[in-house]
Amino acid sequence: MPTIKDVAREAGVSIATVSYVLNNTGAVSEATRQRVLDAVNKLGYRPSVIAKGLQARESRMFGYSWHPMPPNQFNPILEKFLHSMAEAAARHDYHVLTFPCSDPVCEVDVYRDMVESGRVDGFVLSNTNLNDPRIRYLLEAEFPFVAFGRSNPEWDFPWVDVDGADGVEQAMNHLLELGHRRIACLAWPEESLTGQYRLVGYYRAMERAGLTVEPGWVIRTENYYQDAYQAAQAWLRLPPETRPTAVVALTDLMAIGVMNAASAAGLEVGRDLAVVGFDDAPITGYLRPPLTSLRQPIAEVGELVVTMLIDLVRGEMPSPAQVLLKPRLIVRDSTALSKPT
Amino acid sequence: MPTIKDVAREAGVSIATVSYVLNNTGAVSEATRQRVLDAVNKLGYRPSVIAKGLQARESRMFGYSWHPMPPNQFNPILEKFLHSMAEAAARHDYHVLTFPCSDPVCEVDVYRDMVESGRVDGFVLSNTNLNDPRIRYLLEAEFPFVAFGRSNPEWDFPWVDVDGADGVEQAMNHLLELGHRRIACLAWPEESLTGQYRLVGYYRAMERAGLTVEPGWVIRTENYYQDAYQAAQAWLRLPPETRPTAVVALTDLMAIGVMNAASAAGLEVGRDLAVVGFDDAPITGYLRPPLTSLRQPIAEVGELVVTMLIDLVRGEMPSPAQVLLKPRLIVRDSTALSKPT
DNA sequence: GGTATAATTTTAAACGTTTAAGCTCAAGGC
DNA sequence: GCCTTGAGCTTAAACGTTTAAAATTATACC
C-alpha cells in the first residue's frame, strides 16, 4: 500500500504539499498540483483512514446495537434501518459499526468501551425506553447519539420517532369508518413506552368517537404469538354485546396470533373480525387474508437519525432535534371487507 | 480522554513501561506494574484503538455488505447472521462494519475503497455466485475474506456453506416416506449457484427413489411470491396422473405463494398438497398450516466465518478452509398430515 | 569491591496523516 | 537596489500507540 511519502517522492514534493493538494487546502501551483495528482493515480494511492483518524481524533464510525429477537420472532425493521443508516453515513464518509449486545446487564459497559477506546464517534440507539441506561450514560458522558425512539421527557436529547399514537388512531378511524364500535386493543406491558404511546391513540380515538372502552377490551401481553392467541380467545369468550368486532394489535406478530385464534374458532378474519397489525412486515401482504398494518417510514428514520448524528459530531445541535414521523396505514383485506354487526 | 502519556506521568514511568504493562510484554517489576495499573484505574484510561491500529497497521474491522431485499420480501437470515458474526468478532476484539451496496455495478469499487483506505482487515461475503466479481477482485488483491456460499470451483478460497442439496434431499426423503411419488420443485433461475445445488438434491432423491421427473414438475422462477403463486396454479392444472401431491420450494416466500395458490384453488394445504419451504423464517410456524422448512444453522455459519477470517488475517489458512454444514428439516403440519393419493 | 550478568526502565523511532510555522523567491513599490 | 508582500513550498511537530535498542540499576559471582 503506497503512503503519502511514496506519492511525495514520486511527485518530487514534500508530503505536506501532497496533503494540501488532496484536501484542497493551502496554496499549490497548478503545475505541482497536476504532478501530485499524476503520482497519486500512478501509484493508486488512497489515504489511510486510520492515520487520518488518529490525526483528526475521530473514527468516522457510528455504533449501532440491537437486541436479537427471540427465536420465532422477526425483526421487521432491522434490514431497512441498517441499510438506510449505512447509505446516509456513507454519503458523508461515515460507516456503521454493528456490535452485539446480548446481555442487557453489561450493556452500558459495551457502550462505554466503544466510547473510551475511540471506536466510534457516535451512536444510534433504537428500542429506547424510559430510564434507558444507555441514554443516561451517554448524556452524562456528553457523547453524541441520536435515538430512534423517545425516553424520559426531562432528558433533552435528539431523537426521531414514529408517532405510534397517530398510527393507532389512523387504524381506529379506519375501523370506525367501517362501522366498528366494539374495538379491542392488544397492547404491550405498561413498562413499554412505545406501547404506551400507541395505546394513547386507541383511547383517544375511542373517546373522540364517544365510545366507552369495555373492561377486557385492552389486553397487555409481551410480543409473543402465544400470548396474542390467548388474548384473542379471551375476547371471543365475551358475551356478544361486548365481544369485539375489530382488534388493533401493536405488532404484526400479535396480529397474526389474533388472526389464527379467530380462524381456529371458526371465524373468518376480515369478515367476522377485523384485525390491524403494526410494522407492515414484508409477510403481511401474503397472509390470508392479507393484514392491514401500519407502515413505519424506516428508511426515512435511518436517514434522519444519521444526518442528525453527523450534525452532532460536528458540534452543532441538529435542528429540529426531535422529529416525530407519521406511520401510514396500509389497508388490506383483514379489515377492508369487514362488516361489523 | 486520558492518553498513555497521562498514565505514564501519573505513575511516574515512561510510556513504554505503561505499554509493556498493558500488553503483558516486556519485563516489568511487580511494584511498577501495580503503580501503572493504579494510574490506569485512577484516570480511567483506555488505549485508543485508532492509535493502536495505526501502529499495527490494522483496523480490527471486518466489512460485511448485503443487497437489500426488494419490498415485500424478507431477509430471513440477516439478523442472526449479523449478530453471530458480531459476537464472534467481539470475542477477538474485532468489529463488524456494515456497508451499503445498492448498485451492483459499482459494487467492487466500494470493496476496493474499503481495502485501499484500510477501513477493514477483511470481508465476509454472502450471496455469492459463479464469477462473483467481489471474489475475483479480492483473490487478485490477495485481501482476506471468507464467503458464506460457494463460487467457481477453480477458485480456491475459504468458505462456509449450507448444503442445499442435502437439505432438499432431507425434505424429499421426508415426503417420500409419507408416500408421495409426484413431487414438484419450485426452483430458481439457472444462474443461481445456490439454486443449482438445492435442485441437485431434488433430482438425486427422485433418482434414488426410482421416480421419473415429469415435465413441468420443475419450475424455475425468481424469488417472488407472484411467480410462485402462478407456478402452483400451473401444477394444479396438470392432469391428475401427473399432478404433484407435494412441492418443495427453495424459499419460504415461494412456499407461501404455493400454499396460498393451493388454498385459493380449494385445496387444503397439508392434506391435499404437501409443501416444504427453505430457510425456516420466523414466520413459518405461524402460517396456516405451519410450514415444514429447512433451517440453516445461521448462527454457526456466522461464528465460523468470522473465526476463519481471524485465522486468515493472522496469516494462517483456516483449517478446514471449506466447510459444508447441513440444514435441518423442521417438520410441521404443511407436510406432516399429508395423505398422498 | 569490581565485574559480568540479569532485570528493569527509558529513549527514540515508527506507523501515516494534518497543519502551524518557517523558508524561498519572484514581483511590485518606493 | 532595497524592502515588502505574498505565493508556493518545506520543515517539523503532533495525534497515541508499539517496540527495538540503549541506558540504567540491581544481583550475583569471584
XYZ file of C-alpha atoms (C1' of nucleotides) in Angstrom:
742
model
C 0.000 0.000 0.000
C 1.558 3.309 -1.040
C 1.660 6.060 1.552
C 1.714 9.775 1.260
C 5.510 9.587 1.377
C 5.603 7.486 -1.753
C 3.429 9.975 -3.534
C 5.589 12.844 -2.355
C 8.738 11.126 -3.592
C 7.123 10.245 -6.905
C 5.946 13.809 -7.441
C 9.147 15.322 -6.117
C 7.434 17.364 -3.440
C 7.021 17.252 0.301
C 4.292 15.252 1.973
C 2.687 18.490 3.108
C 2.138 19.530 -0.468
C 0.528 16.218 -1.261
C -1.767 16.651 1.675
C -2.639 20.179 0.601
C -3.491 19.011 -2.877
C -5.604 16.137 -1.701
C -7.567 18.218 0.747
C -7.767 21.333 -1.388
C -6.249 23.318 1.418
C -3.192 25.550 1.170
C -1.942 27.255 -1.956
C -0.457 24.954 -4.566
C 0.509 25.913 -8.107
C -1.382 24.245 -10.878
C 1.761 22.535 -12.166
C 2.604 20.974 -8.814
C -0.986 20.060 -8.283
C -1.007 18.100 -11.521
C 2.244 16.365 -10.723
C 0.859 15.259 -7.382
C -2.392 14.080 -8.891
C -0.496 12.124 -11.514
C 1.625 10.494 -8.843
C -1.492 9.624 -6.882
C -3.016 7.975 -9.898
C 0.141 6.243 -10.933
C 0.630 4.670 -7.516
C -3.041 4.125 -6.842
C -2.686 5.950 -3.554
C -5.540 6.193 -1.050
C -5.067 7.978 2.263
C -5.247 5.694 5.255
C -8.417 6.369 7.149
C -6.745 5.143 10.307
C -3.955 7.678 10.070
C -6.418 10.384 9.211
C -8.462 9.282 12.171
C -5.556 9.477 14.575
C -4.720 12.939 13.391
C -8.300 14.148 13.472
C -9.093 12.233 16.656
C -12.115 10.614 15.108
C -13.049 7.201 13.838
C -15.729 8.187 11.383
C -17.813 5.336 12.650
C -21.193 5.237 14.266
C -22.111 2.385 16.544
C -25.421 0.616 16.391
C -26.548 -2.262 18.501
C -29.793 -4.121 18.825
C -31.163 -6.902 20.911
C -31.508 -10.083 18.940
C -35.041 -11.308 18.590
C -36.094 -14.392 20.474
C -36.441 -17.422 18.216
C -39.595 -17.400 16.118
C -39.872 -13.664 16.185
C -38.917 -11.495 13.300
C -37.341 -8.102 13.346
C -39.364 -6.228 10.783
C -37.205 -3.149 10.632
C -33.578 -4.130 11.082
C -32.643 -4.638 7.477
C -34.152 -1.435 6.191
C -32.963 0.558 9.132
C -29.392 -0.631 8.900
C -29.303 -0.142 5.194
C -30.652 3.367 5.216
C -28.278 4.304 8.003
C -25.311 2.849 6.181
C -26.259 4.666 2.999
C -26.709 8.009 4.679
C -23.482 7.554 6.617
C -21.510 6.602 3.515
C -22.562 9.788 1.795
C -20.634 11.675 4.469
C -17.752 9.265 4.708
C -19.002 7.603 7.820
C -19.644 3.955 8.427
C -21.862 1.927 10.661
C -20.398 -0.469 13.171
C -22.796 -3.117 14.375
C -21.931 -4.526 17.721
C -23.551 -7.270 19.724
C -25.322 -6.775 22.965
C -26.773 -9.976 24.235
C -26.592 -9.342 27.921
C -28.588 -6.297 28.972
C -26.749 -6.214 32.288
C -23.424 -5.202 30.824
C -24.967 -3.262 28.006
C -23.701 0.091 29.170
C -20.237 -1.355 29.641
C -20.139 -2.260 25.995
C -21.126 1.259 25.050
C -18.575 2.704 27.443
C -15.909 0.505 25.915
C -16.668 1.843 22.479
C -16.608 5.405 23.705
C -13.424 5.199 25.708
C -11.448 3.287 23.151
C -12.447 5.774 20.475
C -14.038 3.091 18.375
C -16.964 5.245 17.349
C -17.779 8.933 17.110
C -21.407 8.499 17.991
C -24.239 6.066 18.483
C -27.611 5.356 17.060
C -29.906 3.907 19.675
C -33.058 2.045 18.990
C -35.584 0.334 21.175
C -35.264 3.025 23.779
C -37.359 3.079 26.884
C -37.926 5.133 29.993
C -34.808 5.392 32.156
C -32.810 3.834 29.397
C -29.384 3.292 30.970
C -27.652 3.869 27.662
C -29.167 7.311 27.319
C -28.384 8.102 30.918
C -24.761 7.158 30.384
C -24.329 8.911 27.049
C -25.896 12.105 28.305
C -23.642 12.083 31.319
C -20.591 11.343 29.196
C -21.730 14.016 26.742
C -21.148 11.621 23.913
C -23.018 12.174 20.643
C -26.001 9.974 19.941
C -29.378 10.076 18.280
C -32.176 7.760 19.309
C -34.828 6.079 17.277
C -37.457 6.349 19.976
C -38.179 8.544 22.942
C -37.358 8.309 26.634
C -37.781 10.377 29.782
C -39.325 13.745 28.930
C -36.904 15.546 31.257
C -33.949 14.263 29.267
C -33.084 16.560 26.420
C -31.535 14.658 23.555
C -32.041 14.323 19.801
C -34.404 11.649 18.650
C -36.549 10.535 15.783
C -39.645 8.548 16.437
C -42.673 7.250 14.653
C -45.883 8.572 16.084
C -47.466 5.396 17.388
C -50.441 7.232 18.838
C -51.208 8.751 15.485
C -50.745 5.406 13.789
C -53.159 3.579 16.006
C -55.552 6.468 15.684
C -55.406 6.105 11.906
C -56.220 2.429 12.294
C -59.048 3.220 14.673
C -60.543 5.845 12.383
C -60.422 3.359 9.551
C -62.262 0.801 11.659
C -64.746 3.348 12.908
C -65.499 4.422 9.369
C -66.213 0.823 8.513
C -68.809 0.894 11.270
C -66.968 -0.901 14.048
C -67.949 0.127 17.544
C -66.581 -2.675 19.660
C -62.848 -2.436 19.100
C -60.231 -4.175 21.195
C -56.560 -3.412 21.540
C -53.788 -5.896 22.045
C -51.169 -3.842 23.813
C -47.809 -4.214 25.474
C -46.923 -4.252 29.145
C -47.006 -0.899 30.884
C -43.208 -0.678 31.036
C -43.026 -0.172 27.299
C -43.011 3.496 26.420
C -43.638 2.752 22.765
C -46.547 0.599 23.826
C -47.919 3.431 25.919
C -47.764 5.908 23.067
C -49.557 3.543 20.749
C -52.219 2.809 23.307
C -52.866 6.520 23.679
C -54.057 6.503 20.090
C -56.562 3.813 20.923
C -58.053 5.630 23.864
C -58.045 8.938 22.041
C -59.950 7.506 19.091
C -62.451 5.745 21.288
C -63.087 8.897 23.238
C -63.453 11.032 20.160
C -65.961 8.563 18.807
C -67.855 8.761 22.047
C -67.360 5.077 22.759
C -66.614 3.572 26.132
C -63.863 1.040 26.455
C -65.409 -2.038 27.970
C -63.383 -3.984 30.521
C -61.373 -6.694 28.833
C -61.017 -4.881 25.553
C -57.491 -3.822 26.284
C -55.187 -6.735 26.937
C -51.497 -6.252 27.583
C -49.077 -9.007 26.697
C -45.491 -9.441 25.685
C -44.818 -9.536 21.987
C -45.448 -13.265 21.720
C -47.613 -15.180 19.332
C -48.983 -17.428 22.040
C -49.978 -14.542 24.291
C -51.793 -12.907 21.410
C -53.533 -16.141 20.559
C -54.816 -16.473 24.098
C -55.875 -12.847 24.252
C -57.991 -13.373 21.157
C -59.565 -16.432 22.717
C -60.461 -14.335 25.743
C -62.181 -11.782 23.527
C -64.123 -14.438 21.713
C -65.450 -15.715 25.001
C -67.012 -12.344 25.803
C -70.800 -12.053 25.528
C -71.983 -10.945 22.062
C -72.858 -7.440 23.183
C -69.294 -6.692 24.273
C -67.420 -9.078 22.021
C -65.067 -7.009 19.825
C -65.635 -6.938 16.079
C -62.217 -5.499 15.465
C -58.788 -5.697 17.015
C -55.809 -3.415 16.763
C -52.634 -5.253 17.679
C -49.409 -3.433 18.431
C -47.329 -5.692 16.210
C -47.865 -7.862 13.185
C -46.786 -10.898 15.142
C -49.519 -10.313 17.678
C -51.996 -9.638 14.897
C -51.122 -12.998 13.388
C -51.797 -14.650 16.721
C -55.198 -12.996 16.815
C -55.971 -13.966 13.234
C -55.076 -17.579 13.819
C -57.059 -17.809 17.034
C -60.087 -16.341 15.315
C -59.769 -18.701 12.378
C -59.374 -21.656 14.690
C -62.573 -20.568 16.434
C -64.388 -20.697 13.127
C -64.477 -17.001 12.402
C -63.493 -15.613 9.056
C -60.910 -12.970 9.646
C -61.666 -9.888 7.619
C -65.387 -10.551 7.571
C -66.238 -11.622 11.130
C -63.305 -10.000 12.818
C -61.219 -7.117 11.541
C -57.568 -7.166 12.511
C -54.908 -4.486 12.223
C -51.219 -5.006 12.836
C -48.269 -2.701 13.287
C -44.978 -2.569 11.353
C -46.169 -3.803 7.995
C -43.662 -6.635 7.968
C -42.963 -7.984 4.472
C -45.055 -11.006 5.279
C -48.281 -9.136 5.953
C -49.331 -8.990 2.327
C -49.116 -12.752 1.999
C -51.191 -13.693 4.994
C -54.690 -14.949 4.448
C -56.345 -12.598 4.496
C -53.654 -10.001 3.861
C -53.178 -7.978 7.002
C -53.925 -4.293 7.309
C -50.957 -2.778 9.063
C -49.159 0.434 9.933
C -46.030 1.043 7.950
C -43.252 2.943 9.656
C -41.074 5.130 7.434
C -37.996 3.221 8.483
C -35.756 4.317 5.656
C -36.528 7.904 6.476
C -35.855 7.343 10.154
C -32.488 5.765 9.388
C -31.503 8.567 7.091
C -32.611 11.258 9.515
C -31.003 9.712 12.514
C -27.655 9.563 10.763
C -27.739 13.060 9.318
C -28.655 14.374 12.744
C -25.799 12.443 14.264
C -23.424 13.941 11.743
C -24.545 17.405 12.776
C -23.966 16.409 16.340
C -20.422 15.177 15.915
C -19.673 18.393 14.096
C -20.681 20.146 17.252
C -23.988 21.544 16.060
C -27.281 20.609 17.614
C -29.416 19.214 14.798
C -32.450 21.263 14.028
C -35.038 20.159 14.719
C -33.554 17.930 17.371
C -36.740 15.957 17.845
C -38.670 14.585 14.921
C -41.933 12.729 15.026
C -42.849 10.974 11.790
C -46.228 9.615 10.915
C -46.765 5.978 10.029
C -49.016 5.080 7.138
C -51.949 2.710 7.299
C -51.773 0.068 4.622
C -55.294 -1.211 4.188
C -55.689 -4.846 3.184
C -58.404 -7.455 3.343
C -58.141 -8.157 7.054
C -60.168 -5.009 7.565
C -61.360 -3.828 4.170
C -64.062 -6.462 3.846
C -65.290 -6.425 7.415
C -68.965 -5.937 8.112
C -69.429 -5.228 11.807
C -72.716 -6.291 13.307
C -9.749 11.314 27.273
C -6.540 10.364 29.048
C -3.705 9.052 26.891
C -0.836 6.774 27.646
C 1.231 9.837 28.433
C -1.107 10.845 31.217
C -0.873 7.395 32.691
C 2.920 7.441 32.440
C 3.095 10.796 34.177
C 0.675 9.691 36.877
C 2.621 6.513 37.538
C 5.989 8.220 37.210
C 7.236 5.954 34.472
C 7.817 6.166 30.744
C 5.089 5.467 28.261
C 6.942 2.368 27.139
C 6.574 0.864 30.577
C 2.874 1.569 30.548
C 2.586 -0.120 27.205
C 4.543 -3.126 28.445
C 2.304 -3.482 31.452
C -0.874 -3.179 29.453
C 0.180 -5.686 26.861
C 1.947 -8.047 29.225
C 5.056 -7.796 27.123
C 8.490 -6.866 28.376
C 9.730 -7.387 31.941
C 8.237 -5.065 34.482
C 8.696 -5.292 38.234
C 5.636 -6.063 40.255
C 5.824 -2.734 42.078
C 5.899 -0.706 38.874
C 3.213 -2.847 37.377
C 0.919 -2.039 40.268
C 1.668 1.637 40.094
C 0.826 1.663 36.403
C -2.360 -0.297 36.915
C -3.409 2.059 39.680
C -2.796 5.039 37.444
C -4.804 3.382 34.689
C -7.715 2.863 37.033
C -7.469 6.259 38.589
C -7.578 8.008 35.231
C -9.949 5.561 33.611
C -7.539 5.131 30.767
C -8.375 3.048 27.696
C -5.912 2.739 24.825
C -7.083 4.351 21.626
C -7.912 1.689 19.104
C -7.154 4.128 16.333
C -3.626 4.732 17.542
C -3.142 1.024 18.083
C -4.456 0.468 14.620
C -2.066 2.902 13.030
C 0.845 1.299 14.790
C -0.251 -2.234 13.986
C -1.438 -1.288 10.513
C -4.807 -2.845 11.076
C -8.333 -1.639 11.660
C -9.678 -4.662 13.518
C -12.810 -4.372 11.459
C -14.436 -6.774 9.096
C -16.660 -5.497 6.353
C -19.992 -7.025 5.522
C -22.404 -5.927 2.876
C -25.639 -7.308 1.601
C -28.133 -6.438 -1.057
C -31.285 -5.022 0.397
C -34.353 -7.093 -0.231
C -36.950 -5.825 -2.654
C -40.051 -4.525 -0.891
C -42.334 -7.250 0.395
C -39.546 -9.734 0.705
C -37.968 -10.630 3.975
C -34.379 -11.444 4.669
C -34.676 -14.472 6.889
C -31.059 -14.668 7.892
C -29.655 -11.179 8.193
C -30.352 -10.558 11.826
C -28.995 -13.832 13.092
C -26.067 -13.767 10.761
C -25.009 -10.270 11.681
C -25.433 -10.928 15.332
C -23.453 -14.126 15.413
C -20.700 -12.503 13.383
C -20.577 -9.502 15.665
C -20.446 -11.726 18.725
C -17.687 -13.912 17.397
C -15.742 -10.889 16.220
C -16.081 -9.121 19.561
C -14.581 -12.096 21.349
C -11.381 -11.421 19.431
C -11.565 -7.657 19.602
C -12.857 -7.258 16.113
C -15.937 -5.462 14.943
C -18.275 -5.701 12.035
C -18.717 -2.799 9.679
C -21.889 -2.941 7.635
C -21.706 -1.010 4.449
C -24.319 -0.379 1.828
C -24.176 -1.695 -1.661
C -27.204 -0.701 -3.598
C -25.761 -0.510 -7.052
C -24.265 -3.810 -8.184
C -22.367 -2.031 -10.934
C -20.002 -0.221 -8.632
C -20.041 -2.941 -6.034
C -16.398 -3.855 -6.465
C -15.428 -0.201 -6.274
C -16.938 0.003 -2.833
C -14.967 -3.029 -1.750
C -11.808 -1.621 -3.285
C -12.361 1.627 -1.442
C -12.552 -0.187 1.855
C -9.435 -2.161 1.104
C -7.286 0.690 -0.098
C -8.250 3.101 2.612
C -7.513 0.481 5.245
C -11.032 0.640 6.570
C -11.273 -3.103 7.116
C -8.912 -6.023 7.599
C -11.136 -8.497 5.837
C -14.551 -9.172 4.414
C -17.373 -11.550 4.918
C -19.210 -12.173 1.690
C -22.650 -13.603 1.382
C -24.925 -14.286 -1.506
C -22.018 -15.375 -3.627
C -22.450 -16.681 -7.109
C -20.455 -18.001 -10.021
C -17.946 -15.459 -11.331
C -18.658 -13.254 -8.376
C -16.753 -10.057 -9.161
C -16.076 -9.439 -5.499
C -14.318 -12.769 -5.114
C -12.412 -12.203 -8.310
C -11.199 -8.855 -7.066
C -10.347 -9.971 -3.540
C -8.447 -13.007 -4.757
C -6.460 -10.870 -7.126
C -5.799 -8.278 -4.452
C -4.916 -11.095 -2.043
C -7.134 -9.497 0.547
C -8.554 -11.675 3.336
C -12.153 -12.762 3.049
C -14.405 -15.667 3.871
C -17.569 -16.346 1.958
C -20.904 -17.639 3.113
C -21.560 -19.547 -0.078
C -19.553 -21.104 -2.872
C -18.418 -19.886 -6.260
C -16.300 -21.104 -9.156
C -14.729 -24.464 -8.319
C -11.385 -23.395 -9.778
C -11.162 -20.521 -7.312
C -9.526 -21.564 -4.093
C -10.804 -19.539 -1.175
C -12.234 -20.168 2.280
C -15.956 -20.529 2.522
C -18.732 -21.875 4.666
C -21.918 -23.020 3.074
C -25.094 -24.822 3.948
C -25.562 -27.976 1.970
C -28.663 -27.132 -0.011
C -28.595 -30.420 -1.893
C -28.601 -32.340 1.340
C -31.353 -30.137 2.702
C -33.662 -30.665 -0.215
C -32.837 -34.339 -0.115
C -33.916 -34.439 3.526
C -37.172 -32.805 2.542
C -37.625 -35.219 -0.331
C -36.946 -38.258 1.834
C -39.478 -36.989 4.315
C -42.059 -36.634 1.548
C -41.175 -39.998 0.059
C -41.585 -41.654 3.421
C -45.024 -40.124 3.670
C -45.809 -41.885 0.414
C -45.538 -39.026 -2.038
C -44.482 -40.018 -5.526
C -45.410 -36.978 -7.594
C -43.226 -34.261 -6.150
C -42.598 -30.917 -7.761
C -39.813 -28.452 -7.162
C -40.063 -24.704 -7.287
C -36.546 -23.705 -8.155
C -34.517 -20.640 -9.006
C -33.196 -19.478 -12.354
C -30.214 -21.385 -13.672
C -27.823 -18.534 -12.916
C -28.184 -19.118 -9.207
C -25.492 -21.435 -7.931
C -27.286 -21.899 -4.627
C -30.398 -22.755 -6.572
C -28.481 -25.320 -8.606
C -27.108 -27.020 -5.509
C -30.529 -27.253 -3.956
C -32.037 -28.608 -7.129
C -29.412 -31.333 -7.215
C -30.928 -32.671 -4.020
C -34.285 -32.911 -5.712
C -33.026 -34.848 -8.708
C -30.838 -37.061 -6.549
C -33.742 -38.036 -4.307
C -36.059 -38.665 -7.219
C -33.493 -40.846 -8.887
C -32.721 -42.800 -5.752
C -36.430 -43.426 -5.296
C -36.615 -44.666 -8.869
C -39.057 -41.938 -9.854
C -39.024 -40.069 -13.120
C -39.369 -36.316 -13.079
C -42.324 -35.484 -15.271
C -42.111 -32.427 -17.491
C -43.468 -29.399 -15.704
C -42.607 -30.600 -12.241
C -39.573 -28.380 -12.004
C -40.391 -24.727 -12.432
C -37.753 -22.055 -12.146
C -38.749 -18.576 -11.047
C -37.257 -15.622 -9.293
C -37.811 -15.454 -5.571
C -41.171 -13.720 -5.877
C -44.473 -14.534 -4.300
C -46.390 -13.942 -7.502
C -44.167 -16.206 -9.572
C -44.587 -18.960 -7.021
C -48.325 -18.459 -6.976
C -48.507 -18.864 -10.733
C -46.224 -21.877 -10.710
C -48.555 -23.567 -8.270
C -51.502 -22.783 -10.492
C -49.677 -24.403 -13.391
C -49.168 -27.574 -11.348
C -52.782 -27.697 -10.356
C -53.784 -27.583 -13.994
C -51.836 -30.778 -14.739
C -53.848 -33.944 -15.314
C -54.469 -35.949 -12.122
C -51.936 -38.630 -13.009
C -49.058 -36.168 -13.132
C -50.375 -33.507 -10.793
C -47.921 -33.159 -7.888
C -49.049 -34.090 -4.405
C -46.118 -32.338 -2.839
C -43.936 -29.339 -3.571
C -40.503 -28.418 -2.378
C -39.914 -24.691 -2.728
C -36.465 -23.194 -2.490
C -37.561 -20.444 -0.127
C -40.266 -19.894 2.412
C -41.587 -16.977 0.426
C -42.116 -19.180 -2.592
C -43.643 -21.856 -0.393
C -46.132 -19.312 0.871
C -47.043 -18.450 -2.697
C -47.682 -22.116 -3.390
C -49.716 -22.550 -0.221
C -51.913 -19.587 -0.981
C -52.478 -20.618 -4.575
C -53.453 -24.107 -3.450
C -55.807 -22.753 -0.815
C -57.362 -20.386 -3.308
C -57.938 -23.350 -5.602
C -59.842 -25.082 -2.860
C -57.158 -27.475 -1.743
C -56.281 -27.938 1.881
C -52.580 -27.440 2.214
C -51.096 -30.160 4.363
C -53.730 -32.677 3.449
C -54.232 -32.287 -0.313
C -50.884 -30.764 -1.065
C -47.741 -31.038 0.978
C -45.433 -28.010 0.895
C -41.891 -27.589 2.107
C -40.034 -24.303 2.310
C -36.422 -23.342 2.818
C -34.896 -21.058 5.475
C -37.321 -21.609 8.297
C -38.109 -17.936 8.580
C -39.578 -16.977 11.954
C -42.964 -16.697 10.327
C -43.191 -20.305 9.160
C -44.507 -21.628 12.437
C -47.420 -19.197 12.369
C -48.647 -19.905 8.883
C -51.771 -21.949 8.436
C -50.870 -24.688 8.301
C -47.434 -24.217 9.845
C -44.853 -24.713 7.146
C -42.309 -27.508 7.102
C -38.995 -25.883 6.266
C -35.254 -26.325 6.222
C -33.450 -24.465 8.921
C -29.966 -23.237 8.151
C -27.520 -23.114 11.045
C -27.014 -19.412 10.524
C -25.525 -18.657 13.914
C -22.962 -21.357 13.354
C -22.161 -20.047 9.893
C -21.662 -16.536 11.230
C -19.428 -17.738 14.005
C -17.384 -19.952 11.722
C -16.976 -17.388 9.017
C -15.574 -14.897 11.481
C -13.216 -17.270 13.248
C -11.913 -18.373 9.885
C -11.430 -14.778 8.866
C -9.490 -14.128 12.033
C -7.174 -17.012 11.174
C -6.785 -15.523 7.757
C -5.821 -12.028 8.853
C -3.301 -13.639 11.171
C -1.751 -15.111 8.089
C -2.846 -18.699 8.634
C -5.104 -20.520 6.232
C -8.079 -21.675 8.294
C -8.384 -25.391 8.561
C -10.574 -26.657 7.162
C -10.847 -23.837 4.696
C -14.111 -25.071 3.254
C -16.974 -26.093 5.476
C -20.282 -27.529 4.398
C -22.925 -27.554 7.104
C -26.142 -29.475 6.987
C -29.504 -27.803 7.333
C -32.175 -29.361 9.496
C -35.669 -30.209 8.376
C -38.278 -28.772 10.699
C -41.399 -30.806 10.142
C -44.715 -29.035 10.610
C -48.273 -29.565 9.530
C -47.807 -28.498 5.924
C -46.392 -31.964 5.315
C -46.939 -33.982 8.454
C -50.615 -34.540 7.816
C -50.465 -35.139 4.094
C -52.033 -38.245 2.632
C -50.893 -38.608 -0.964
C -53.246 -40.388 -3.295
C 34.979 -4.141 45.749
C 34.884 -4.991 40.970
C 32.884 -7.057 37.174
C 29.757 -9.788 34.490
C 25.102 -10.588 34.024
C 20.354 -10.071 34.500
C 16.420 -7.259 35.382
C 14.176 -3.165 34.743
C 13.367 1.134 32.663
C 13.895 4.749 29.255
C 14.820 6.747 24.752
C 13.556 7.361 20.379
C 11.785 5.996 16.081
C 7.986 4.485 13.610
C 3.073 3.961 11.938
C 0.525 7.758 8.013
C -1.672 11.643 8.288
C -2.541 17.120 9.061
C -1.140 21.681 9.796
C 1.160 25.685 12.060
C 5.142 27.971 11.188
C 9.032 28.970 8.560
C 11.587 29.456 4.393
C 12.468 30.909 -0.570
C 11.867 33.571 -4.257
C 9.664 36.464 -7.704
C 7.029 40.607 -8.221
C 5.960 45.135 -7.089
C 6.552 49.593 -4.851
C 9.476 53.053 -3.327
C 18.745 48.470 -5.221
C 16.184 47.563 -1.099
C 12.147 46.379 1.311
C 7.618 44.386 1.470
C 4.412 41.173 0.116
C 2.513 37.018 -0.893
C 2.518 32.755 -3.434
C 4.380 28.340 -3.162
C 6.656 25.103 -0.874
C 9.097 22.642 3.109
C 10.066 21.624 7.886
C 8.736 19.723 11.834
C 5.592 18.696 15.367
C 1.618 16.373 16.639
C -2.033 12.669 17.008
C -1.481 7.896 20.611
C 0.363 3.836 20.288
C 4.325 -0.141 19.977
C 8.892 -1.786 20.187
C 13.892 -2.223 19.129
C 17.748 -0.574 21.188
C 20.115 1.797 24.599
C 20.662 3.005 29.278
C 20.323 2.305 33.953
C 20.012 -0.249 38.080
C 20.161 -4.430 40.724
C 22.066 -9.037 41.573
C 25.410 -12.489 41.726
C 29.775 -14.124 41.496
C 34.591 -14.067 42.295
